[in-house]
Amino acid sequence: MLNVITVKWGEKYNSSFVNRIYIMCQKNITIPFKMYCYTDDARGINKNIEILKIPKNNRLEKWWNKLSLFKEDMFKGKCLFFDLDIVIQNNINHICDNYKKDVLTLIKYPWNDNINSSIMLWNSNEVNYIWEHFSENIDYYTFKYRGIDTFLKNENIPLNYFRDGFIYFRLYGIDKTRCGPILTEYKNETNYEFCLYYEPNYDICVFNSYGKEKNSKMGIHLNDSSYKGFEKYWKKNLS
């Protein structure tokens, strides 16, 4: 049984993002799986998704809650984590082939050495050392690092990476020859267009930088319109 896990904290994403991950997994994972959502607000989440409540006295905010998934005995067996801003386009039974014993597997950009934790794969109780390292000084690490990607990379955590060729990014690119982000039209700081990538033969698209607004001073962000055309991947009526 594969554990498929999401985290929903705060108000950036509503329950529909969790539910459509579940629908896409139903369509594209044909091996047995069970889905969990680690959240501070379970309202509206599909009843077939098991809720893991974020403790009320939890010290973590935003993406830092993802590190709690590595606590001892949180799950049993293989664990596959998805950020809520991903779209599964094709069958992903093969994703577990990327597993490496005692090591966390995540994404490495094909065009540089940076890493991305939007998708992670591990076996329960084999990578507890990540949480143990982080929990030694939570305030220090959350102040020092912008997010868990830089924490994992700069704290010399052992890492494994998904193979190239099946994960791409809506904003950042597909491979070494097709990458960005690339501005296609610029009028002012709040009125501009940029290249959005789509590769239907790839299995997963990551929508990093999702947000309600875009401002060139803060960086380029995706909004709800960036999902236009992708609705087909989660619109199948499944219970």
mmCIF file of N, CA and C in Angstrom, residues 11-13 171-172 188-194 196 207-227:
data_model
loop_
_atom_site.group_PDB
_atom_site.id
_atom_site.type_symbol
_atom_site.label_atom_id
_atom_site.label_comp_id
_atom_site.label_asym_id
_atom_site.label_seq_id
_atom_site.Cartn_x
_atom_site.Cartn_y
_atom_site.Cartn_z
ATOM 1 N N GLU A 11 -4.491 29.537 4.320
ATOM 2 C CA GLU A 11 -5.598 29.852 3.414
ATOM 3 C C GLU A 11 -5.195 29.962 1.945
ATOM 4 N N LYS A 12 -3.939 29.716 1.618
ATOM 5 C CA LYS A 12 -3.504 29.866 0.229
ATOM 6 C C LYS A 12 -4.223 28.880 -0.680
ATOM 7 N N TYR A 13 -4.397 27.653 -0.221
ATOM 8 C CA TYR A 13 -5.070 26.613 -0.991
ATOM 9 C C TYR A 13 -6.310 26.158 -0.249
ATOM 10 N N LEU A 171 6.102 27.022 -15.097
ATOM 11 C CA LEU A 171 6.759 28.316 -15.256
ATOM 12 C C LEU A 171 8.241 28.201 -15.571
ATOM 13 N N TYR A 172 8.929 27.247 -14.933
ATOM 14 C CA TYR A 172 10.390 27.208 -15.012
ATOM 15 C C TYR A 172 10.932 26.429 -16.196
ATOM 16 N N ASN A 188 4.289 46.996 -17.844
ATOM 17 C CA ASN A 188 4.689 47.609 -16.578
ATOM 18 C C ASN A 188 4.776 46.499 -15.529
ATOM 19 N N GLU A 189 4.973 46.892 -14.281
ATOM 20 C CA GLU A 189 5.273 45.915 -13.234
ATOM 21 C C GLU A 189 4.118 44.979 -12.918
ATOM 22 N N THR A 190 2.905 45.333 -13.269
ATOM 23 C CA THR A 190 1.762 44.458 -13.004
ATOM 24 C C THR A 190 1.038 44.021 -14.278
ATOM 25 N N ASN A 191 1.566 44.409 -15.423
ATOM 26 C CA ASN A 191 0.934 44.052 -16.693
ATOM 27 C C ASN A 191 1.987 43.487 -17.633
ATOM 28 N N TYR A 192 2.119 42.190 -17.616
ATOM 29 C CA TYR A 192 3.087 41.535 -18.485
ATOM 30 C C TYR A 192 2.686 40.077 -18.698
ATOM 31 N N GLU A 193 3.218 39.479 -19.728
ATOM 32 C CA GLU A 193 2.939 38.086 -20.042
ATOM 33 C C GLU A 193 4.247 37.314 -20.055
ATOM 34 N N PHE A 194 4.164 36.034 -19.749
ATOM 35 C CA PHE A 194 5.364 35.210 -19.737
ATOM 36 C C PHE A 194 5.042 33.825 -20.261
ATOM 37 N N LEU A 196 4.451 30.006 -20.580
ATOM 38 C CA LEU A 196 4.004 28.902 -19.748
ATOM 39 C C LEU A 196 4.227 27.604 -20.515
ATOM 40 N N PHE A 207 3.357 23.410 -10.607
ATOM 41 C CA PHE A 207 2.969 24.813 -10.743
ATOM 42 C C PHE A 207 3.596 25.648 -9.636
ATOM 43 N N ASN A 208 4.902 25.639 -9.514
ATOM 44 C CA ASN A 208 5.554 26.478 -8.507
ATOM 45 C C ASN A 208 5.264 27.951 -8.764
ATOM 46 N N SER A 209 5.349 28.741 -7.711
ATOM 47 C CA SER A 209 5.110 30.185 -7.754
ATOM 48 C C SER A 209 3.647 30.518 -7.966
ATOM 49 N N TYR A 210 2.749 29.601 -7.542
ATOM 50 C CA TYR A 210 1.325 29.902 -7.618
ATOM 51 C C TYR A 210 0.969 31.028 -6.654
ATOM 52 N N GLY A 211 0.190 32.011 -7.101
ATOM 53 C CA GLY A 211 -0.236 33.110 -6.246
ATOM 54 C C GLY A 211 -1.323 33.912 -6.929
ATOM 55 N N LYS A 212 -2.000 34.746 -6.185
ATOM 56 C CA LYS A 212 -3.121 35.522 -6.706
ATOM 57 C C LYS A 212 -2.666 36.739 -7.512
ATOM 58 N N GLU A 213 -1.446 37.209 -7.281
ATOM 59 C CA GLU A 213 -0.971 38.416 -7.927
ATOM 60 C C GLU A 213 0.380 38.172 -8.587
ATOM 61 N N LYS A 214 0.754 39.063 -9.472
ATOM 62 C CA LYS A 214 2.081 38.993 -10.067
ATOM 63 C C LYS A 214 2.691 40.383 -10.078
ATOM 64 N N ASN A 215 3.948 40.453 -9.730
ATOM 65 C CA ASN A 215 4.644 41.733 -9.650
ATOM 66 C C ASN A 215 6.111 41.477 -9.933
ATOM 67 N N SER A 216 6.655 42.178 -10.905
ATOM 68 C CA SER A 216 8.022 41.889 -11.337
ATOM 69 C C SER A 216 9.053 42.187 -10.251
ATOM 70 N N LYS A 217 8.731 43.068 -9.311
ATOM 71 C CA LYS A 217 9.657 43.331 -8.228
ATOM 72 C C LYS A 217 9.774 42.142 -7.285
ATOM 73 N N MET A 218 8.671 41.401 -7.141
ATOM 74 C CA MET A 218 8.640 40.246 -6.244
ATOM 75 C C MET A 218 8.930 38.942 -6.976
ATOM 76 N N GLY A 219 9.000 38.994 -8.272
ATOM 77 C CA GLY A 219 9.171 37.785 -9.056
ATOM 78 C C GLY A 219 7.893 37.433 -9.788
ATOM 79 N N ILE A 220 7.993 36.543 -10.753
ATOM 80 C CA ILE A 220 6.830 36.158 -11.555
ATOM 81 C C ILE A 220 6.038 35.096 -10.804
ATOM 82 N N HIS A 221 4.717 35.257 -10.760
ATOM 83 C CA HIS A 221 3.864 34.312 -10.065
ATOM 84 C C HIS A 221 2.763 33.806 -10.985
ATOM 85 N N LEU A 222 2.342 32.579 -10.745
ATOM 86 C CA LEU A 222 1.211 32.013 -11.465
ATOM 87 C C LEU A 222 -0.075 32.351 -10.728
ATOM 88 N N ASN A 223 -1.178 32.429 -11.480
ATOM 89 C CA ASN A 223 -2.479 32.629 -10.859
ATOM 90 C C ASN A 223 -3.445 31.561 -11.372
ATOM 91 N N ASP A 224 -4.717 31.696 -11.002
ATOM 92 C CA ASP A 224 -5.691 30.662 -11.351
ATOM 93 C C ASP A 224 -5.781 30.429 -12.859
ATOM 94 N N SER A 225 -5.590 31.483 -13.650
ATOM 95 C CA SER A 225 -5.691 31.346 -15.102
ATOM 96 C C SER A 225 -4.585 30.461 -15.669
ATOM 97 N N SER A 226 -3.505 30.273 -14.912
ATOM 98 C CA SER A 226 -2.397 29.438 -15.370
ATOM 99 C C SER A 226 -2.796 27.966 -15.487
ATOM 100 N N TYR A 227 -3.901 27.586 -14.836
ATOM 101 C CA TYR A 227 -4.387 26.205 -14.896
ATOM 102 C C TYR A 227 -5.340 25.975 -16.071
#
